[in-house]
Amino acid sequence: MSGKADPRTAGDGTTSRTRLDRGRGALGPALELVHTGRAPTRAVLTAELGVTRATAGAVAAELEALGLIRVDARPGAAAGSQGRPSHRLELAEEGPVALAAQVHADGFRAALVGLGGRIVATAPGCEAVDADPAKVLGSVVEAGAELLRETGRRCVGAGLAVPSAVAEPEGLALNPLHLAWPPGAPVREIFAECVRTAGITGPAFAANDVNLAALAEHRHGAGRGARDLLCVATGHRGVGGALVLDGRLHTGSSGLALEVGHLTVNPEGRPCHCGSRGCLDVEADPLAFLTTADRVPGPEVSLLQQANDLIRHEYADPAVRTAVEALIDRLGLGLAGLVSILNPDRIILGGLHRTLLDANPDRLRAVVADRSLWGRSGGVPILACSLDHNSLVGAAELAWQPVLDDPLAALTPR
């Protein structure tokens, strides 16, 4: 404990220490409230925590002493508001960061991400992914380490997003189908070793990229406020899904839940890597779209960018419009089944699916309503993901979680 007293809320050191001791268990919940934008002022923090104003003040002061937030010295009130002005709480601009890394079929990238999901710095992306995961993860961690050296920021840990189901508790990438990595590659162990070798302190984590995108969107983006959030996305290859229940990812008994890419939406469709046919994974991803639109993919940019550009710039082309409608119908069929099973209160779509939604939102919503058991009566909102690089932000959330759970234990030197 830093022991820093807040003169605005305490009359003497002993009283301040007593209040802070009482509020010690509130440090994590308080930081999460500020981190997710739900406590912009000390008054809101007090109400959300259910503590006294003095305790909330001591908690905020301790988080400030840890370099995580900033408390305005003078209370202020928003224009037009009534009642006593309150001190504003903001995330510390120069505070610690997490190292976030993402690997996908068309490359990899590293970034530093602060509290609030703010991307502080990014390294230039690499477009070549070696078949040896150790080489790739070593390169992406070194890129992140260089960012840390350049910025001089303290690092709380590292998180990795991969386009594969990640089995727990071992941290194995079971099916990195679009990476040419061996099935069952121990990505978390490799990543953690690369982090240690680079001299980066803090724990290292790894998880599925769409799971992490959903987590980031739930905390900072289009999923904020949802109780049961379903996220479906296609990035560079394949289709993934994730479910957030009461603020926590639902990963199943061993981390393998919500493999929505292998829902059959076209029984006579394309052969899938899993051995079946017509799965969402091969019927509603960028390559499927380009093929349906009679376009031959080029090597210049990623498949995702080619598909997005085609929709945005050539939607008037009948072949492109027909391809959009075909993929919307396939995606809608898959979403309808998921709605009937999961009964989410919100659906968010990422990657190419976000672009499809923007192109023809009424058609997608109509397909889901017509084909799902609860579609007509449930009225599930379908929204586009709102964060850029949400998988990177989600990877950082993994590293931030120990700090959110117990800021004092995570940041106090041992």
Short mmCIF file of C-alpha atoms in Angstrom, two decimals:
data_model
loop_
_atom_site.label_atom_id
_atom_site.label_comp_id
_atom_site.label_asym_id
_atom_site.label_seq_id
_atom_site.Cartn_x
_atom_site.Cartn_y
_atom_site.Cartn_z
CA MET A 1 0.00 0.00 0.00
CA SER A 2 1.36 3.40 -0.81
CA GLY A 3 -0.30 4.98 2.22
CA LYS A 4 -1.01 8.14 0.29
CA ALA A 5 -3.83 10.04 1.96
CA ASP A 6 -6.33 12.18 0.15
CA PRO A 7 -6.51 15.54 1.97
CA ARG A 8 -9.81 16.25 0.28
CA THR A 9 -11.51 13.32 2.04
CA ALA A 10 -9.54 12.74 5.24
CA GLY A 11 -8.82 14.88 8.27
CA ASP A 12 -5.69 13.00 9.41
CA GLY A 13 -3.48 10.10 8.41
CA THR A 14 -5.01 7.59 10.81
CA THR A 15 -8.54 8.25 9.58
CA SER A 16 -7.45 8.05 5.95
CA ARG A 17 -5.66 4.73 6.55
CA THR A 18 -8.76 3.28 8.21
CA ARG A 19 -10.95 4.31 5.30
CA LEU A 20 -8.52 2.92 2.76
CA ASP A 21 -8.21 -0.38 4.64
CA ARG A 22 -11.99 -0.67 4.59
CA GLY A 23 -12.01 0.05 0.87
CA ARG A 24 -9.08 -2.20 -0.06
CA GLY A 25 -11.40 -4.79 -1.56
CA ALA A 26 -12.97 -2.05 -3.68
CA LEU A 27 -9.75 -1.13 -5.51
CA GLY A 28 -10.29 -3.68 -8.29
CA PRO A 29 -14.01 -3.01 -8.80
CA ALA A 30 -13.31 0.73 -8.74
CA LEU A 31 -10.59 0.44 -11.36
CA GLU A 32 -12.82 -1.67 -13.58
CA LEU A 33 -15.57 0.96 -13.36
CA VAL A 34 -13.19 3.68 -14.51
CA HIS A 35 -11.55 1.37 -17.07
CA THR A 36 -14.90 0.65 -18.74
CA GLY A 37 -16.14 4.25 -18.57
CA ARG A 38 -18.88 3.55 -16.04
CA ALA A 39 -17.52 5.85 -13.33
CA PRO A 40 -16.55 9.21 -14.81
CA THR A 41 -16.78 10.99 -11.44
CA ARG A 42 -16.12 10.20 -7.81
CA ALA A 43 -19.82 10.61 -7.07
CA VAL A 44 -20.71 7.91 -9.59
CA LEU A 45 -17.92 5.72 -8.21
CA THR A 46 -19.36 6.12 -4.71
CA ALA A 47 -22.83 5.10 -5.86
CA GLU A 48 -21.62 2.16 -7.95
CA LEU A 49 -19.44 0.76 -5.16
CA GLY A 50 -22.03 1.34 -2.47
CA VAL A 51 -19.49 2.89 -0.09
CA THR A 52 -19.21 6.21 1.70
CA ARG A 53 -17.89 9.29 -0.05
CA ALA A 54 -14.82 9.20 2.16
CA THR A 55 -14.04 5.59 1.32
CA ALA A 56 -14.55 6.21 -2.38
CA GLY A 57 -12.20 9.18 -2.10
CA ALA A 58 -9.54 7.07 -0.42
CA VAL A 59 -9.90 4.33 -3.06
CA ALA A 60 -9.60 6.85 -5.89
CA ALA A 61 -6.55 8.40 -4.23
CA GLU A 62 -4.85 5.01 -3.97
CA LEU A 63 -5.51 4.22 -7.63
CA GLU A 64 -4.01 7.60 -8.46
CA ALA A 65 -0.97 6.81 -6.31
CA LEU A 66 -0.54 3.57 -8.26
CA GLY A 67 -0.36 5.64 -11.46
CA LEU A 68 -3.58 4.21 -12.91
CA ILE A 69 -6.04 7.10 -12.77
CA ARG A 70 -6.07 10.86 -12.33
CA VAL A 71 -8.45 12.66 -9.97
CA ASP A 72 -9.25 16.26 -10.85
CA ALA A 73 -8.09 18.53 -8.05
CA ARG A 74 -11.24 20.62 -8.21
CA PRO A 75 -14.76 19.24 -8.43
CA GLY A 76 -16.77 20.22 -11.45
CA ALA A 77 -20.23 19.67 -12.84
CA ALA A 78 -21.36 18.90 -16.36
CA ALA A 79 -23.22 21.67 -18.15
CA GLY A 80 -26.89 21.68 -17.16
CA SER A 81 -26.42 19.20 -14.29
CA GLN A 82 -27.82 19.68 -10.80
CA GLY A 83 -26.50 18.76 -7.38
CA ARG A 84 -23.09 18.92 -5.76
CA PRO A 85 -20.16 19.01 -8.24
CA SER A 86 -17.90 15.95 -8.15
CA HIS A 87 -14.26 15.26 -8.88
CA ARG A 88 -13.77 13.79 -12.36
CA LEU A 89 -11.91 10.50 -12.70
CA GLU A 90 -9.76 9.91 -15.76
CA LEU A 91 -7.31 7.22 -16.75
CA ALA A 92 -3.68 8.23 -16.37
CA GLU A 93 -2.40 9.16 -19.83
CA GLU A 94 1.18 8.14 -19.03
CA GLY A 95 0.22 5.08 -17.00
CA PRO A 96 1.24 1.45 -17.51
CA VAL A 97 0.45 -0.49 -20.67
CA ALA A 98 -0.05 -4.08 -21.74
CA LEU A 99 1.73 -5.65 -24.68
CA ALA A 100 -0.85 -6.96 -27.15
CA ALA A 101 -0.02 -9.26 -30.05
CA GLN A 102 -2.18 -10.66 -32.83
CA VAL A 103 -1.40 -13.29 -35.44
CA HIS A 104 -3.72 -13.97 -38.40
CA ALA A 105 -3.56 -15.60 -41.80
CA ASP A 106 -2.18 -12.47 -43.46
CA GLY A 107 0.36 -11.34 -40.90
CA PHE A 108 0.93 -10.25 -37.33
CA ARG A 109 1.09 -7.04 -35.31
CA ALA A 110 2.12 -5.80 -31.87
CA ALA A 111 0.77 -2.87 -29.90
CA LEU A 112 0.86 -1.25 -26.49
CA VAL A 113 -2.59 -0.77 -24.95
CA GLY A 114 -3.40 1.29 -21.88
CA LEU A 115 -6.39 1.18 -19.61
CA GLY A 116 -9.67 2.03 -21.26
CA GLY A 117 -8.68 0.07 -24.37
CA ARG A 118 -6.52 2.95 -25.64
CA ILE A 119 -3.93 1.88 -28.19
CA VAL A 120 -0.83 3.84 -27.21
CA ALA A 121 1.57 2.63 -29.91
CA THR A 122 1.65 0.06 -32.70
CA ALA A 123 4.50 -1.60 -34.52
CA PRO A 124 4.42 -1.92 -38.31
CA GLY A 125 2.55 -5.08 -39.24
CA CYS A 126 4.25 -8.05 -40.90
CA GLU A 127 2.52 -9.78 -43.81
CA ALA A 128 4.41 -13.09 -43.72
CA VAL A 129 3.62 -15.80 -41.17
CA ASP A 130 6.21 -18.53 -40.80
CA ALA A 131 5.10 -22.14 -40.30
CA ASP A 132 7.09 -22.22 -37.06
CA PRO A 133 5.06 -20.51 -34.30
CA ALA A 134 8.20 -19.86 -32.24
CA LYS A 135 9.68 -17.70 -35.02
CA VAL A 136 6.48 -15.72 -35.46
CA LEU A 137 5.87 -15.15 -31.76
CA GLY A 138 9.51 -14.25 -31.20
CA SER A 139 9.27 -11.59 -33.91
CA VAL A 140 6.00 -10.10 -32.67
CA VAL A 141 7.23 -9.98 -29.06
CA GLU A 142 10.48 -8.30 -30.13
CA ALA A 143 8.41 -5.70 -32.00
CA GLY A 144 6.46 -5.09 -28.81
CA ALA A 145 9.63 -4.91 -26.73
CA GLU A 146 10.97 -2.24 -29.09
CA LEU A 147 7.79 -0.21 -28.53
CA LEU A 148 8.32 -0.47 -24.79
CA ARG A 149 11.89 0.74 -25.14
CA GLU A 150 10.81 3.64 -27.33
CA THR A 151 7.99 4.76 -25.04
CA GLY A 152 9.57 3.95 -21.69
CA ARG A 153 6.24 2.65 -20.42
CA ARG A 154 5.83 0.18 -17.59
CA CYS A 155 4.35 -3.12 -18.82
CA VAL A 156 1.82 -5.10 -16.75
CA GLY A 157 1.91 -8.21 -18.94
CA ALA A 158 1.25 -9.53 -22.43
CA GLY A 159 -1.67 -11.04 -24.33
CA LEU A 160 -1.82 -12.90 -27.64
CA ALA A 161 -4.77 -13.31 -30.04
CA VAL A 162 -4.65 -16.26 -32.44
CA PRO A 163 -7.14 -17.51 -35.09
CA SER A 164 -7.64 -20.86 -33.39
CA ALA A 165 -9.52 -22.44 -30.54
CA VAL A 166 -7.17 -22.39 -27.56
CA ALA A 167 -7.58 -25.37 -25.25
CA GLU A 168 -7.32 -24.80 -21.52
CA PRO A 169 -5.55 -25.23 -19.23
CA GLU A 170 -2.58 -26.02 -21.48
CA GLY A 171 -2.96 -23.06 -23.86
CA LEU A 172 -2.77 -25.17 -27.01
CA ALA A 173 -3.85 -23.81 -30.42
CA LEU A 174 -5.88 -26.82 -31.53
CA ASN A 175 -6.81 -25.83 -35.06
CA PRO A 176 -4.72 -22.98 -36.52
CA LEU A 177 -6.06 -23.99 -39.92
CA HIS A 178 -5.10 -20.86 -41.80
CA LEU A 179 -1.59 -20.50 -40.35
CA ALA A 180 0.10 -23.78 -41.35
CA TRP A 181 1.06 -24.21 -37.71
CA PRO A 182 0.98 -27.74 -36.30
CA PRO A 183 -2.33 -28.60 -34.58
CA GLY A 184 -1.97 -28.38 -30.83
CA ALA A 185 0.92 -25.91 -30.90
CA PRO A 186 1.61 -24.76 -27.29
CA VAL A 187 1.20 -21.10 -28.17
CA ARG A 188 0.82 -19.77 -24.65
CA GLU A 189 3.98 -21.51 -23.45
CA ILE A 190 5.92 -20.32 -26.49
CA PHE A 191 4.57 -16.79 -26.14
CA ALA A 192 5.38 -16.66 -22.42
CA GLU A 193 8.94 -17.83 -23.08
CA CYS A 194 9.38 -15.17 -25.78
CA VAL A 195 8.08 -12.53 -23.36
CA ARG A 196 10.55 -13.62 -20.67
CA THR A 197 13.43 -13.75 -23.15
CA ALA A 198 12.65 -10.20 -24.24
CA GLY A 199 12.94 -9.05 -20.62
CA ILE A 200 9.26 -8.09 -20.35
CA THR A 201 7.80 -8.47 -16.88
CA GLY A 202 4.30 -9.63 -16.03
CA PRO A 203 2.21 -12.67 -16.96
CA ALA A 204 1.54 -13.80 -20.53
CA PHE A 205 -1.75 -15.10 -21.92
CA ALA A 206 -3.16 -16.42 -25.19
CA ALA A 207 -6.71 -16.87 -26.47
CA ASN A 208 -8.87 -17.07 -29.58
CA ASP A 209 -9.02 -13.81 -31.54
CA VAL A 210 -12.83 -13.58 -31.81
CA ASN A 211 -13.22 -14.29 -28.09
CA LEU A 212 -10.90 -11.39 -27.42
CA ALA A 213 -12.68 -9.14 -29.91
CA ALA A 214 -15.94 -9.84 -28.09
CA LEU A 215 -14.37 -9.07 -24.72
CA ALA A 216 -13.00 -5.77 -25.98
CA GLU A 217 -16.29 -4.78 -27.58
CA HIS A 218 -18.20 -5.65 -24.41
CA ARG A 219 -15.96 -3.45 -22.27
CA HIS A 220 -15.24 -0.57 -24.63
CA GLY A 221 -17.31 -0.83 -27.83
CA ALA A 222 -20.62 -1.84 -29.37
CA GLY A 223 -21.28 -4.51 -26.74
CA ARG A 224 -21.20 -2.21 -23.71
CA GLY A 225 -24.24 -2.72 -21.51
CA ALA A 226 -25.22 -6.08 -23.00
CA ARG A 227 -25.81 -8.91 -20.56
CA ASP A 228 -25.67 -11.81 -23.04
CA LEU A 229 -23.57 -10.67 -25.99
CA LEU A 230 -23.07 -12.80 -29.10
CA CYS A 231 -20.19 -11.81 -31.39
CA VAL A 232 -19.69 -13.34 -34.84
CA ALA A 233 -16.87 -12.20 -37.07
CA THR A 234 -14.81 -13.10 -40.09
CA GLY A 235 -11.40 -11.56 -40.36
CA HIS A 236 -8.85 -12.66 -42.89
CA ARG A 237 -10.00 -16.29 -43.16
CA GLY A 238 -12.74 -18.34 -41.55
CA VAL A 239 -15.56 -17.40 -39.19
CA GLY A 240 -15.46 -17.25 -35.41
CA GLY A 241 -17.91 -16.62 -32.61
CA ALA A 242 -17.90 -15.69 -28.93
CA LEU A 243 -20.38 -15.26 -26.11
CA VAL A 244 -20.01 -12.88 -23.17
CA LEU A 245 -22.28 -13.64 -20.21
CA ASP A 246 -22.55 -11.12 -17.37
CA GLY A 247 -19.24 -9.54 -18.37
CA ARG A 248 -17.27 -12.79 -18.66
CA LEU A 249 -16.35 -14.82 -21.71
CA HIS A 250 -18.15 -18.14 -21.93
CA THR A 251 -15.41 -20.50 -23.05
CA GLY A 252 -16.90 -23.85 -22.10
CA SER A 253 -15.26 -26.56 -20.01
CA SER A 254 -11.90 -26.39 -21.80
CA GLY A 255 -11.90 -23.15 -23.78
CA LEU A 256 -13.52 -24.53 -26.93
CA ALA A 257 -17.06 -23.13 -26.82
CA LEU A 258 -18.73 -21.20 -29.66
CA GLU A 259 -16.98 -22.70 -32.67
CA VAL A 260 -19.72 -21.17 -34.81
CA GLY A 261 -17.64 -21.41 -37.97
CA HIS A 262 -18.60 -25.05 -38.25
CA LEU A 263 -22.34 -24.55 -38.30
CA THR A 264 -23.67 -25.94 -41.59
CA VAL A 265 -25.50 -23.27 -43.57
CA ASN A 266 -25.32 -24.84 -47.04
CA PRO A 267 -25.41 -28.67 -47.01
CA GLU A 268 -24.38 -28.84 -50.67
CA GLY A 269 -21.72 -26.17 -50.28
CA ARG A 270 -17.95 -26.03 -50.25
CA PRO A 271 -15.87 -28.70 -48.50
CA CYS A 272 -14.71 -27.45 -45.10
CA HIS A 273 -11.37 -28.07 -43.41
CA CYS A 274 -13.24 -29.87 -40.62
CA GLY A 275 -14.42 -32.61 -42.99
CA SER A 276 -17.99 -31.38 -43.39
CA ARG A 277 -19.50 -29.25 -46.17
CA GLY A 278 -21.10 -25.84 -46.31
CA CYS A 279 -19.87 -24.56 -42.94
CA LEU A 280 -19.99 -20.84 -42.18
CA ASP A 281 -16.20 -20.98 -42.13
CA VAL A 282 -16.07 -21.56 -45.90
CA GLU A 283 -19.42 -20.05 -46.92
CA ALA A 284 -19.25 -16.62 -45.29
CA ASP A 285 -15.62 -15.49 -45.12
CA PRO A 286 -13.71 -13.10 -47.44
CA LEU A 287 -12.51 -15.85 -49.79
CA ALA A 288 -16.08 -17.17 -50.13
CA PHE A 289 -17.30 -13.68 -50.94
CA LEU A 290 -14.67 -13.01 -53.59
CA THR A 291 -15.33 -16.40 -55.19
CA THR A 292 -19.10 -15.85 -55.20
CA ALA A 293 -18.57 -12.42 -56.78
CA ASP A 294 -16.43 -14.03 -59.56
CA ARG A 295 -13.31 -12.19 -58.44
CA VAL A 296 -9.87 -13.77 -58.40
CA PRO A 297 -8.06 -12.78 -55.19
CA GLY A 298 -4.79 -10.92 -55.73
CA PRO A 299 -1.63 -10.96 -53.63
CA GLU A 300 -1.34 -7.20 -53.14
CA VAL A 301 -3.50 -6.80 -50.02
CA SER A 302 -5.30 -9.10 -47.59
CA LEU A 303 -8.42 -11.02 -48.58
CA LEU A 304 -10.39 -9.04 -46.00
CA GLN A 305 -9.39 -5.72 -47.50
CA GLN A 306 -10.13 -6.95 -51.03
CA ALA A 307 -13.60 -8.10 -49.99
CA ASN A 308 -14.37 -4.92 -48.05
CA ASP A 309 -13.15 -2.69 -50.89
CA LEU A 310 -15.25 -4.60 -53.40
CA ILE A 311 -18.44 -4.05 -51.41
CA ARG A 312 -17.72 -0.41 -50.64
CA HIS A 313 -16.66 0.62 -54.14
CA GLU A 314 -18.43 -1.77 -56.53
CA TYR A 315 -21.71 -2.57 -54.82
CA ALA A 316 -23.63 -1.41 -57.91
CA ASP A 317 -22.11 -4.31 -59.87
CA PRO A 318 -24.83 -7.02 -60.11
CA ALA A 319 -22.31 -9.79 -59.40
CA VAL A 320 -21.12 -8.03 -56.25
CA ARG A 321 -24.67 -7.31 -55.07
CA THR A 322 -25.66 -10.93 -55.67
CA ALA A 323 -22.63 -12.12 -53.71
CA VAL A 324 -23.51 -9.79 -50.82
CA GLU A 325 -27.05 -11.16 -50.72
CA ALA A 326 -25.82 -14.76 -50.84
CA LEU A 327 -23.42 -14.27 -47.95
CA ILE A 328 -26.01 -12.35 -45.93
CA ASP A 329 -28.45 -15.24 -46.36
CA ARG A 330 -25.86 -17.78 -45.23
CA LEU A 331 -24.76 -15.64 -42.30
CA GLY A 332 -28.36 -14.93 -41.34
CA LEU A 333 -29.17 -18.63 -41.29
CA GLY A 334 -26.28 -19.28 -38.94
CA LEU A 335 -27.21 -16.36 -36.68
CA ALA A 336 -30.82 -17.54 -36.57
CA GLY A 337 -29.78 -20.90 -35.19
CA LEU A 338 -27.56 -19.26 -32.60
CA VAL A 339 -30.36 -16.92 -31.51
CA SER A 340 -32.68 -19.87 -30.95
CA ILE A 341 -30.08 -21.67 -28.85
CA LEU A 342 -28.45 -18.82 -26.93
CA ASN A 343 -31.16 -16.12 -26.69
CA PRO A 344 -28.66 -13.22 -26.64
CA ASP A 345 -29.79 -9.68 -25.95
CA ARG A 346 -27.41 -8.27 -28.58
CA ILE A 347 -25.46 -9.49 -31.60
CA ILE A 348 -22.36 -7.71 -32.87
CA LEU A 349 -20.64 -8.46 -36.16
CA GLY A 350 -17.01 -7.91 -37.05
CA GLY A 351 -14.69 -8.02 -40.04
CA LEU A 352 -16.39 -8.66 -43.37
CA HIS A 353 -19.68 -9.34 -41.57
CA ARG A 354 -19.71 -5.76 -40.36
CA THR A 355 -19.37 -4.59 -43.95
CA LEU A 356 -22.19 -6.91 -45.06
CA LEU A 357 -24.42 -5.48 -42.35
CA ASP A 358 -23.63 -1.93 -43.45
CA ALA A 359 -24.38 -2.83 -47.07
CA ASN A 360 -27.83 -4.30 -46.46
CA PRO A 361 -28.91 -4.23 -42.80
CA ASP A 362 -32.59 -4.85 -43.49
CA ARG A 363 -31.97 -8.09 -45.36
CA LEU A 364 -29.78 -9.57 -42.64
CA ARG A 365 -32.19 -8.65 -39.86
CA ALA A 366 -35.10 -10.06 -41.87
CA VAL A 367 -33.32 -13.39 -42.44
CA VAL A 368 -32.56 -13.74 -38.73
CA ALA A 369 -36.13 -12.84 -37.78
CA ASP A 370 -37.65 -15.24 -40.30
CA ARG A 371 -35.45 -18.22 -39.50
CA SER A 372 -35.02 -18.09 -35.70
CA LEU A 373 -37.51 -19.31 -33.14
CA TRP A 374 -37.41 -16.08 -31.18
CA GLY A 375 -36.52 -13.76 -34.05
CA ARG A 376 -39.87 -12.08 -34.58
CA SER A 377 -40.79 -11.74 -30.93
CA GLY A 378 -37.31 -11.27 -29.48
CA GLY A 379 -36.14 -8.43 -31.70
CA VAL A 380 -32.45 -9.04 -31.06
CA PRO A 381 -30.44 -5.93 -32.00
CA ILE A 382 -27.74 -6.64 -34.59
CA LEU A 383 -24.94 -4.07 -34.54
CA ALA A 384 -21.53 -3.60 -36.11
CA CYS A 385 -18.42 -3.89 -33.97
CA SER A 386 -17.16 -0.39 -33.27
CA LEU A 387 -13.52 -0.82 -32.27
CA ASP A 388 -10.60 -0.82 -34.64
CA HIS A 389 -8.18 -3.65 -33.83
CA ASN A 390 -10.59 -5.14 -31.28
CA SER A 391 -8.69 -8.43 -31.07
CA LEU A 392 -5.54 -6.52 -30.11
CA VAL A 393 -7.47 -4.59 -27.49
CA GLY A 394 -8.94 -7.85 -26.23
CA ALA A 395 -5.48 -9.42 -26.01
CA ALA A 396 -4.47 -6.51 -23.80
CA GLU A 397 -7.54 -7.11 -21.64
CA LEU A 398 -6.11 -10.53 -20.79
CA ALA A 399 -2.97 -8.87 -19.45
CA TRP A 400 -4.92 -6.17 -17.64
CA GLN A 401 -7.23 -8.61 -15.88
CA PRO A 402 -4.90 -9.39 -12.94
CA VAL A 403 -4.58 -5.65 -12.36
CA LEU A 404 -8.35 -5.23 -12.51
CA ASP A 405 -8.73 -8.12 -10.06
CA ASP A 406 -6.25 -6.74 -7.51
CA PRO A 407 -4.36 -3.58 -8.49
CA LEU A 408 -2.25 -3.51 -5.36
CA ALA A 409 -1.03 -7.10 -5.63
CA ALA A 410 -0.40 -6.84 -9.37
CA LEU A 411 1.59 -3.59 -9.29
CA THR A 412 3.42 -3.69 -5.96
CA PRO A 413 7.02 -4.93 -6.39
CA ARG A 414 7.73 -8.19 -4.62
#
